Coordinates of C-alpha atoms and ligand atoms in Angstrom, one line a residue:
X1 CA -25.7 -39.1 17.1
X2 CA -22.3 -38.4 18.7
X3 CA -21.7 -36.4 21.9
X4 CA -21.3 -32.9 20.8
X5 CA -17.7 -32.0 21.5
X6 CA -16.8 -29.7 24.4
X7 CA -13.0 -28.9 24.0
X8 CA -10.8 -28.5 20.7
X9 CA -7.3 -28.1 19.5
X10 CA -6.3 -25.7 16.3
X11 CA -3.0 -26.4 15.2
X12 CA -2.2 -24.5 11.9
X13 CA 0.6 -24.7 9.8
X14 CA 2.1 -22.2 7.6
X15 CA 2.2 -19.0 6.4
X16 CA 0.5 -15.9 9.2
X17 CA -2.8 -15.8 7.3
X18 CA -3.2 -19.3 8.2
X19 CA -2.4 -18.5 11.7
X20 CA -4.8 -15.8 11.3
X21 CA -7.6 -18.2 9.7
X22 CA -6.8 -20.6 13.1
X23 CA -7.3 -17.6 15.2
X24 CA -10.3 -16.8 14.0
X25 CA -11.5 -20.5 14.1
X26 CA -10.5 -21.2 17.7
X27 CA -12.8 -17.6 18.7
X28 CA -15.8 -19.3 16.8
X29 CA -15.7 -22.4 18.3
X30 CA -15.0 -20.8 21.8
X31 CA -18.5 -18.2 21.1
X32 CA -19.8 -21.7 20.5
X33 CA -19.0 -22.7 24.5
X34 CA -16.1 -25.2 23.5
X35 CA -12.9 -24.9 25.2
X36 CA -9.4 -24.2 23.7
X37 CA -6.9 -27.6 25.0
X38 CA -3.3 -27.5 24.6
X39 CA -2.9 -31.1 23.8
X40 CA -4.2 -32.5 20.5
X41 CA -4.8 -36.0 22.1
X42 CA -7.1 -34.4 24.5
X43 CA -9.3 -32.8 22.6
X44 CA -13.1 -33.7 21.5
X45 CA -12.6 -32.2 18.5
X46 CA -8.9 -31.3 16.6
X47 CA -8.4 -29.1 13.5
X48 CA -5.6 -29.1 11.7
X49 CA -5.5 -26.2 9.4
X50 CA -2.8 -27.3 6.7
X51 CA -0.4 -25.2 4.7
X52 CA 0.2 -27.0 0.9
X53 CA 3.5 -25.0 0.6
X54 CA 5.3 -27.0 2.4
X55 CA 6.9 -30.0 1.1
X56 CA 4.9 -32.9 0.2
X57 CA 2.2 -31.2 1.9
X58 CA -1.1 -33.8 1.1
X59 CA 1.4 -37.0 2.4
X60 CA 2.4 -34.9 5.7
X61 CA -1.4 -34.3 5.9
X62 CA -2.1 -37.7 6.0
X63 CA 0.3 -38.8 8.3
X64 CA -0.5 -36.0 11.0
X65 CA -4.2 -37.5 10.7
X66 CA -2.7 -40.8 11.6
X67 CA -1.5 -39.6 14.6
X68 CA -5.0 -38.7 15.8
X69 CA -5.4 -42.0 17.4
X70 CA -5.6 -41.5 21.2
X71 CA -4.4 -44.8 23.0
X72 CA -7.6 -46.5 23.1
X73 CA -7.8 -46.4 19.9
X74 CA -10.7 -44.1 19.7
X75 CA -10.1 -40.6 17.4
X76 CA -11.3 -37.2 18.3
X77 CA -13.8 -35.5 16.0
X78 CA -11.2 -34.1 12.8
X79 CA -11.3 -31.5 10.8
X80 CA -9.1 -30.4 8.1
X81 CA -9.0 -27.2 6.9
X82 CA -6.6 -24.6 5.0
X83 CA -4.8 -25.2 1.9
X84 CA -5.1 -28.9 1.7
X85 CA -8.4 -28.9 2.4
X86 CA -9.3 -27.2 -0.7
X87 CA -7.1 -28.8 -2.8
X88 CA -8.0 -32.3 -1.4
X89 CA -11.7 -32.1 -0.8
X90 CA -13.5 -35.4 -0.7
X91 CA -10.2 -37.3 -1.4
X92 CA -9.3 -36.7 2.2
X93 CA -12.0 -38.5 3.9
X94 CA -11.9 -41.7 1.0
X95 CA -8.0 -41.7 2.4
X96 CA -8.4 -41.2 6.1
X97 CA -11.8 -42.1 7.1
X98 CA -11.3 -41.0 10.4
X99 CA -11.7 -37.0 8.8
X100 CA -15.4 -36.2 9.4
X101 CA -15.0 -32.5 8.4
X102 CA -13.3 -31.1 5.6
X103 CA -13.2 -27.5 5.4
X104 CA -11.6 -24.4 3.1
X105 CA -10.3 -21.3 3.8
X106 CA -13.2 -19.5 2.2
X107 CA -15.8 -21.9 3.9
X108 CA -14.7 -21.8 7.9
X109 CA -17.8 -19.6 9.0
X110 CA -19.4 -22.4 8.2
X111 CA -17.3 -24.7 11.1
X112 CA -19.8 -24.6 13.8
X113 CA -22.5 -25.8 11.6
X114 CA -20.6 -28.7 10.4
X115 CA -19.5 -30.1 14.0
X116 CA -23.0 -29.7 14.3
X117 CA -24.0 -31.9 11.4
X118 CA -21.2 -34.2 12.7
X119 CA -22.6 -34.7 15.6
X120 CA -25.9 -35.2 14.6
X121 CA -24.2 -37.9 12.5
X122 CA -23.0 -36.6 8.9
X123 CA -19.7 -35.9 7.2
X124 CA -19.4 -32.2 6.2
X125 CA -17.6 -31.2 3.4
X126 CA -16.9 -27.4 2.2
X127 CA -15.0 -26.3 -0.1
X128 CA -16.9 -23.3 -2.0
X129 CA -15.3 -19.9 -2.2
X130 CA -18.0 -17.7 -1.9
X131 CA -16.0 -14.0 -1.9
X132 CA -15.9 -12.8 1.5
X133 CA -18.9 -13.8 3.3
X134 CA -16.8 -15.3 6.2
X135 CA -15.5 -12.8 7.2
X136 CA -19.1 -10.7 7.9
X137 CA -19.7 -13.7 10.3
X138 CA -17.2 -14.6 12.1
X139 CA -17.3 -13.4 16.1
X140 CA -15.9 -9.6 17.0
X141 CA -12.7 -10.3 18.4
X142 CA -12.2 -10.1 22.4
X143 CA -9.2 -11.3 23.6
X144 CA -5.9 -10.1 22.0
X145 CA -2.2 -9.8 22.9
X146 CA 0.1 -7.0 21.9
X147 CA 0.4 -7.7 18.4
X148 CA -2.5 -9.0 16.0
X149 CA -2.6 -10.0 12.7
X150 CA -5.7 -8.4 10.3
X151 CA -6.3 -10.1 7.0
X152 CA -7.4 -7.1 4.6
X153 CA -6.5 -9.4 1.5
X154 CA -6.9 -12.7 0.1
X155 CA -6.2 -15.1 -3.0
X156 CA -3.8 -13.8 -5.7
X157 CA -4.0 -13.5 -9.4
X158 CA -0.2 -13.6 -10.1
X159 CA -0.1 -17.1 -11.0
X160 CA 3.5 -17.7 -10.4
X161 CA 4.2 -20.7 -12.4
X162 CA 5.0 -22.8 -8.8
X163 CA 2.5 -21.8 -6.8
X164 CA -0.2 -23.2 -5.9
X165 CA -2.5 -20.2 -3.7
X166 CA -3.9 -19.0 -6.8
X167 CA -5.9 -22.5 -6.8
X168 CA -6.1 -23.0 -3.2
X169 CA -6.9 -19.4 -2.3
X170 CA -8.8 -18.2 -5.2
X171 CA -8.8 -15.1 -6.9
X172 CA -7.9 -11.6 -5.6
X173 CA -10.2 -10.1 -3.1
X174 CA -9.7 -7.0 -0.6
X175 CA -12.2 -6.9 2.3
X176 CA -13.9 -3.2 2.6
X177 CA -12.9 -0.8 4.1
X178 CA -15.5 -0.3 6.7
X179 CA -14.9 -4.0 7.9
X180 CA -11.3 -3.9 7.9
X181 CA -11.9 -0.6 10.4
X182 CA -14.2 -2.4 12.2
X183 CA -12.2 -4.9 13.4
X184 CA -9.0 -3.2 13.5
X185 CA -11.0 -1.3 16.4
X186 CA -11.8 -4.4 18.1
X187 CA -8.2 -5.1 17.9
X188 CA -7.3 -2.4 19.8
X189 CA -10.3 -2.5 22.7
X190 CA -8.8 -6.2 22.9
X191 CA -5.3 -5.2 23.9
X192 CA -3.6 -4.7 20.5
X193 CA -1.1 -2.0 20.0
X194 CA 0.8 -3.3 16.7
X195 CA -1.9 -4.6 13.8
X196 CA 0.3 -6.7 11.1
X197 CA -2.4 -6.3 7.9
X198 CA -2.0 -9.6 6.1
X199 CA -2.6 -10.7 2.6
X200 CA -1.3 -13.1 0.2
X201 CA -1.1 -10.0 -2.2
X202 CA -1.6 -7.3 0.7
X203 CA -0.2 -4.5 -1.6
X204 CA -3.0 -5.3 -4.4
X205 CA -5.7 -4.1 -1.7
X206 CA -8.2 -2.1 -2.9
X207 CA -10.9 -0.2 -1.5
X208 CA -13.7 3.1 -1.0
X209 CA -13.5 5.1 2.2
X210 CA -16.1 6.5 3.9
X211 CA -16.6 9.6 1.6
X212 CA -17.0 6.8 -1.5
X213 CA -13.1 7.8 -2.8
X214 CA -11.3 4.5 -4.6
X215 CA -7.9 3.9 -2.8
X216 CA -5.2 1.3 -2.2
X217 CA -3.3 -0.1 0.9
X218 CA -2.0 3.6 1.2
X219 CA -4.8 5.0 2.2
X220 CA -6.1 2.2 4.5
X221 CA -2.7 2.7 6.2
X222 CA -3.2 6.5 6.2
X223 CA -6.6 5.8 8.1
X224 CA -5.1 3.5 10.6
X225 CA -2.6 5.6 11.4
X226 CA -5.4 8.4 13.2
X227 CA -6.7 5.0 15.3
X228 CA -6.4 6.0 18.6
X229 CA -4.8 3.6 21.0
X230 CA -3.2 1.8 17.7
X231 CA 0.7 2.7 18.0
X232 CA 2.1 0.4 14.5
X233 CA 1.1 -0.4 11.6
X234 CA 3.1 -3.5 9.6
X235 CA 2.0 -5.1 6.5
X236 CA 2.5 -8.2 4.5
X237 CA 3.5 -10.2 1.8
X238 CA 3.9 -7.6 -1.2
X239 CA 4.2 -8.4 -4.2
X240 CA 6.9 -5.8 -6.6
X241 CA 4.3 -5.4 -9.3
X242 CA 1.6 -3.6 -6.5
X243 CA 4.3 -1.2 -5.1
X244 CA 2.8 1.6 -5.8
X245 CA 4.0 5.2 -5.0
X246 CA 1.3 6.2 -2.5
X247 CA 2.5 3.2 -0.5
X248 CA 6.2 4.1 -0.7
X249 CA 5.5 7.2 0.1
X250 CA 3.6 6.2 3.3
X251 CA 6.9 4.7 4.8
X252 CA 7.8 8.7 4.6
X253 CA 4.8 10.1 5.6
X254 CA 3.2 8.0 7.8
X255 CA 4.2 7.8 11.3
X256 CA 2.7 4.7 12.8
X257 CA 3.7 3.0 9.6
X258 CA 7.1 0.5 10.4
X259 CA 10.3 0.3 8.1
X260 CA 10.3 -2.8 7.3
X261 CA 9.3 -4.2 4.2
X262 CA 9.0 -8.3 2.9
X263 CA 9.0 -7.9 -0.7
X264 CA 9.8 -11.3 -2.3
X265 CA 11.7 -11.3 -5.2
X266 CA 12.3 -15.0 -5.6
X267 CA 15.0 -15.3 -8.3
X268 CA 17.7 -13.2 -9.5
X269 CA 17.9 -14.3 -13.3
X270 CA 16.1 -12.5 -15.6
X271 CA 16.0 -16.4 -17.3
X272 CA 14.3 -17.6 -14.3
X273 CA 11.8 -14.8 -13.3
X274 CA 10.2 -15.1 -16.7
X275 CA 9.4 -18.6 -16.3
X276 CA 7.9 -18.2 -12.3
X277 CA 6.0 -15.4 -14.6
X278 CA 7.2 -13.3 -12.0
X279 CA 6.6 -10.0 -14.7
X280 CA 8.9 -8.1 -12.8
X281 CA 12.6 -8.0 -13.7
X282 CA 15.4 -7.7 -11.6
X283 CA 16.5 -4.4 -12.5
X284 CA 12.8 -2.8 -11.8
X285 CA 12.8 -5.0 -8.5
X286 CA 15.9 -2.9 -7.5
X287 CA 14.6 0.0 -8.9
X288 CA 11.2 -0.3 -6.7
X289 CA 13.8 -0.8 -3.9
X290 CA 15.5 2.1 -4.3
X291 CA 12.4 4.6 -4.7
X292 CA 11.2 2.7 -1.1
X293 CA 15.0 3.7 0.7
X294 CA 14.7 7.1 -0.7
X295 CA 11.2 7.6 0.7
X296 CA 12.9 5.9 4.0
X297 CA 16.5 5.6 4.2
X298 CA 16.8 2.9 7.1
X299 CA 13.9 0.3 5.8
X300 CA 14.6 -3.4 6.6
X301 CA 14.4 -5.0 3.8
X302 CA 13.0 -8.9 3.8
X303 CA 12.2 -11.5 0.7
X304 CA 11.1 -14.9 0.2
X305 CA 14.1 -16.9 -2.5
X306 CA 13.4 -20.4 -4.6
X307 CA 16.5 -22.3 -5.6
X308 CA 16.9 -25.0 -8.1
X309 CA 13.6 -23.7 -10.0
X310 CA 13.7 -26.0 -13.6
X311 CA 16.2 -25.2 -15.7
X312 CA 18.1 -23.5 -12.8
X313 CA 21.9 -22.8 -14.1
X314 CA 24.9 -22.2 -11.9
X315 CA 25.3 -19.0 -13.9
X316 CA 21.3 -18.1 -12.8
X317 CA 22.4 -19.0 -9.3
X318 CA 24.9 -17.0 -9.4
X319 CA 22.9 -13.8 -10.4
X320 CA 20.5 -14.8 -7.2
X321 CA 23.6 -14.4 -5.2
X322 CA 24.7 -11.0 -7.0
X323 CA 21.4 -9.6 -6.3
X324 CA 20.7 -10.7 -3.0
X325 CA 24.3 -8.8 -2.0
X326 CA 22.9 -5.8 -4.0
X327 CA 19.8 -5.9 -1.2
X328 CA 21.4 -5.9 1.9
X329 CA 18.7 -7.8 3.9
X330 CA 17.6 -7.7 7.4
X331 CA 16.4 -11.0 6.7
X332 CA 14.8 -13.4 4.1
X333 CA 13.8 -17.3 3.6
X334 CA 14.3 -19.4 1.0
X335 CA 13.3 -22.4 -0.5
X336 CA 14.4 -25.6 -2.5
X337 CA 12.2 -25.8 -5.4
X338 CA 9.6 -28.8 -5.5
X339 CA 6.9 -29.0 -8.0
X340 CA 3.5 -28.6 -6.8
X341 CA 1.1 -30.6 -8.7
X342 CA -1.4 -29.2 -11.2
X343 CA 1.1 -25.9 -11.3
X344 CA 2.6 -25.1 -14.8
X345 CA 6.1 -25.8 -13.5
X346 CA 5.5 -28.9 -12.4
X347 CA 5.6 -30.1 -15.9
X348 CA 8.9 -28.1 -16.7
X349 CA 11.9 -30.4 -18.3
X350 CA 15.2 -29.4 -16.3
X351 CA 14.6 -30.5 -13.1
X352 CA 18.0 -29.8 -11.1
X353 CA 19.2 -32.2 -9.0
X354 CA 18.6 -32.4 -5.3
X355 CA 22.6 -32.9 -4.3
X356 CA 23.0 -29.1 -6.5
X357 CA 19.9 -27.5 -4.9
X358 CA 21.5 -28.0 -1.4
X359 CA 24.4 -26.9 -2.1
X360 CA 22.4 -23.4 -3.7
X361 CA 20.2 -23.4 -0.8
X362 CA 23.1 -23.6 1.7
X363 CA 25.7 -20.8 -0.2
X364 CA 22.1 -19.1 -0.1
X365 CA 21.5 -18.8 2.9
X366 CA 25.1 -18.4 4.2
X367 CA 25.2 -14.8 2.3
X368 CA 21.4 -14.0 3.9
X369 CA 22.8 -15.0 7.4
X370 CA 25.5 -12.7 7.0
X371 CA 23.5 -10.3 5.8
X372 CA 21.1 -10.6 8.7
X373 CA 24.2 -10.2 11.3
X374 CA 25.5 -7.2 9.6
X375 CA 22.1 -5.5 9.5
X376 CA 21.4 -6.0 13.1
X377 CA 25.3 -5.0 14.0
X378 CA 24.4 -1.9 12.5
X379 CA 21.7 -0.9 14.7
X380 CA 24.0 -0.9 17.6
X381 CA 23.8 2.6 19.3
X382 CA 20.7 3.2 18.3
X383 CA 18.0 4.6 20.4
X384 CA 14.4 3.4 19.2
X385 CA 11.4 1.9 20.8
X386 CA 10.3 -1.0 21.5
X387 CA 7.0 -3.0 22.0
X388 CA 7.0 -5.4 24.8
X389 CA 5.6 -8.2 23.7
X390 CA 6.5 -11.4 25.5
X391 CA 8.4 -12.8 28.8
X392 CA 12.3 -13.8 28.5
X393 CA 14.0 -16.6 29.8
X394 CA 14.5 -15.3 33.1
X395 CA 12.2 -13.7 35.6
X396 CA 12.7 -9.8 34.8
X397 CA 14.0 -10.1 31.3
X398 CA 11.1 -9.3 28.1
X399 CA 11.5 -9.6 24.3
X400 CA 9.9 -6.9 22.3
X401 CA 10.4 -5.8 18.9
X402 CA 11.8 -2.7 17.3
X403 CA 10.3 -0.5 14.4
X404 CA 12.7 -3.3 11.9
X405 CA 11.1 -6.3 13.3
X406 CA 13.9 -7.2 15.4
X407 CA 12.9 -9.1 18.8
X408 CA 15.1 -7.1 21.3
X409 CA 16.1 -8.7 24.7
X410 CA 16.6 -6.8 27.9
X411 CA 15.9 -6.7 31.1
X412 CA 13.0 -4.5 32.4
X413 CA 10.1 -5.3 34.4
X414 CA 7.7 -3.4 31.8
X415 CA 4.3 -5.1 31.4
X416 CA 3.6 -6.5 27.7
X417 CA 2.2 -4.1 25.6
X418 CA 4.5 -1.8 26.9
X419 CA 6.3 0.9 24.8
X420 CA 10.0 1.3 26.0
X421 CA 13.0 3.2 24.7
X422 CA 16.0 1.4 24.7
X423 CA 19.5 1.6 23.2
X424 CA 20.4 -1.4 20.9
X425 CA 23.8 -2.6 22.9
X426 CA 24.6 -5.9 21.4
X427 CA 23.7 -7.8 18.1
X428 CA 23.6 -11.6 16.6
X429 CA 21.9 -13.1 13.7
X430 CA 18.4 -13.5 15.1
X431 CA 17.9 -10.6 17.2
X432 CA 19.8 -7.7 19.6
X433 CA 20.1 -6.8 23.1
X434 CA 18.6 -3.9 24.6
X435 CA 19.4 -1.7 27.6
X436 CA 16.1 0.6 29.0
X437 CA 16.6 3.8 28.9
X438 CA 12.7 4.6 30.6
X439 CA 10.3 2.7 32.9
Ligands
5AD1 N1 8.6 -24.6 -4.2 C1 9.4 -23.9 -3.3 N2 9.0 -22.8 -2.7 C2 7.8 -22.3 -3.0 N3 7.2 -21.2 -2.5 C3 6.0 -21.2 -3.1 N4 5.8 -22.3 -3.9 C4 6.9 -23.0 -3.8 C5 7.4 -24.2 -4.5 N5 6.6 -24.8 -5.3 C6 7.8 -20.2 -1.7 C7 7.9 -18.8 -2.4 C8 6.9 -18.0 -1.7 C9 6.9 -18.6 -0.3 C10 5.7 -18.3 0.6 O1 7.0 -20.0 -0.5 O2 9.2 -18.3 -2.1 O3 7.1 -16.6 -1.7
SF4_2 FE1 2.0 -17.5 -5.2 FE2 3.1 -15.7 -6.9 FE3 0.7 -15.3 -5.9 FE4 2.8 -15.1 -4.3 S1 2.4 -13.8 -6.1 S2 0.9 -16.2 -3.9 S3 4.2 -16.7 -5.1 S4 1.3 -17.0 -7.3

């Protein structure tokens, strides 16, 4: 028997479903009477929910476990959970024998059980993917700033020859409608005004409404949009293939629905796209683009980039850049390449080398940041408003963000969750300044 622990620490890595996922942990444990600690080395127990996008994700794992050991050389009680976790499994305890909990993303319901267990003096080890029990039994949410993530989506069936979340996060699955409701309306008795709905494929989401009709993400939106008490509506990632014209059309028709869309394309050679079987083409990704700023002229437009896939050429590269100056983006990321094992481009000849992929990723993101300045310079003047959502640097000063997910400074003494109209006076690469023109 161990002593059953009493505080814990989340700390989740990644991508905003896994910062949803650690969310919804940290409310389970707390329904369970533990108590959230801001410091890893005090907790009882510490879960780190991992993200295996990021670079040499399993060794990084393994070496944030190591640092687990308090002075005394005692460890708190570990879990690891997310991406690694399912990919690892039972290799992660035979490595760091100080895990005593290894837990999925489709298996975290399960969490309070397996402390249990832990503390009764097993090691727990889940990785099923049962399709979307969790979510039935995780705890109604309570507590909740001004803007909350809702995961309506998960997995993806793309199987983009570098990716991994087809393995780690299993197939495609949309949560139902009624649940998805459900706790949207939770959200918003708990203090939420903005509901980001989250998905690794959020566009693919499919569901039946109340009166039993099939629909997409269109019509969930649609329904959101008469939640009183709700004020914006955001979704993300898409994927180009699920762009559908009921959802482009809701960025005209829908009022609560933000213009702001993050809509990786990845790759601007044709060449390329075909072997991340993207099956989308650059000329119908700018096609999609174009139906989506006719349905709403002023949409920010966002993407996720990979240079120096296998086979790479400076003439591919080059068609990256010509595209991404096509788009005009309000912002993007992008990535060096690096294989991810048991994907099919890990085993791809052509690797380029690392020297050439910096100097991509840096030209890359040189036009983006420029891109980014110019897009916020342009908003100057406008009139818009914003949702208050945290303190600034100085007493009297807030950050909130406006309809194209720009975090606008300004001083104002309005509470958080505020709406505010402001004018957009000044502009730089990361965000704009604001002036109040109400409250
Ligand atoms: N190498 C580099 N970037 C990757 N991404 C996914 N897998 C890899 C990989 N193996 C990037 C993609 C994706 C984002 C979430 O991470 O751009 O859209
Ligand atoms: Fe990965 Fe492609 Fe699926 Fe996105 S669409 S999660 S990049 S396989």
């Amino acid at each position: 028997m161990n002593a059953p622990p009493r505080s814990f620490h989340v700390k989740s890595f990644g991508c905003q479903m896994n910062a949803y996922d650690g969310t919804r942990m940290a409310e389970m444990l707390e329904a369970e009477g533990m108590t959230a600690t801001d410091e890893a080395t005090q907790a009882d127990l510490v879960v780190l929910n991992t993200c295996h996008i990021r670079e040499r994700a399993a060794e990084k794992v393994y070496s944030d476990i190591g640092r687990l050991k308090r002075a005394d050389g005692t460890t708190p009680m570990i879990a690891v959970a997310g991406c690694v976790a399912q990919a690892e499994g039972a290799e992660i305890p035979r490595r760091a024998p100080t895990v005593d909990i290894v837990v999925g993303p489709q298996a975290y319901h399960r969490l309070p059980a397996m402390v249990a267990a832990v503390t009764a003096g097993a090691r727990a080890i889940d990785t099923d993917m049962p399709a979307l029990s969790k979510f039935a039994q995780l705890p109604v949410r309570r507590r909740q700033g001004p803007s909350a993530f809702l995961t309506v989506q998960e997995g993806c069936d793309k199987f983009c020859t570098y990716c991994v979340v087809p393995y780690t996060r299993g197939a495609e699955i949309s949560r139902p409608w009624g649940q998805v409701m459900d706790e949207a309306r939770a959200l918003v008795d708990a203090g939420a005004r903005e509901i980001t709905l989250l998905g690794q494929n959020v566009n693919a989401w499919t569901g039946t409404d109340g009166r039993g009709l099939a629909g997409g993400l269109d019509g969930l939106i649609a329904e959101l949009d008469r939640l009183p008490g709700l004020e914006r509506i955001r979704y993300t990632t898409s994927h180009p293939n699920d762009m559908t014209q009921g959802l482009i059309d809701a960025h005209r028709d829908v009022g609560k629905l933000m213009p702001f869309l993050h809509l990786p394309v990845q790759a601007g050679s044709d060449r390329i796209l075909k072997a991340m079987n993207r099956s989308h083409t650059r000329d119908s990704y700018l096609q999609i683009l174009d139906r989506v700023r006719a349905a709403r002229p002023d949409i920010a437009i966002s993407g996720d980039f990979i240079v120096g896939f296998p086979g790479e050429t400076d003439a591919d590269f080059a068609a990256t850049l010509d595209l991404v100056a096509q788009v005009g983006h309000a912002q993007a990321y992008s990535f060096k390449y690096s294989p991810r094992p048991g994907t099919p481009a890990a085993t791809l000849d052509g690797a380029v080398p690392e020297s050439v992929m910096d100097e991509r990723l840096h030209a890359l993101q040189a036009l983006i940041w420029e891109q980014a300045t110019a897009f916020n310079a342009a908003t100057v003047g406008r009139r818009t408003r914003i949702l208050i959502e945290r303190d600034g640097r100085k007493p009297g000063q807030r950050i909130g963000k406006s309809p194209w997910l720009q975090s606008v400074h300004l001083d104002t003494n309005a509470p958080i969750g505020a709406m505010l109209d402001v004018e957009i006076v000044s502009a730089g690469p990361n965000s704009v300044g604001g002036v109040a023109l109400s409250g």
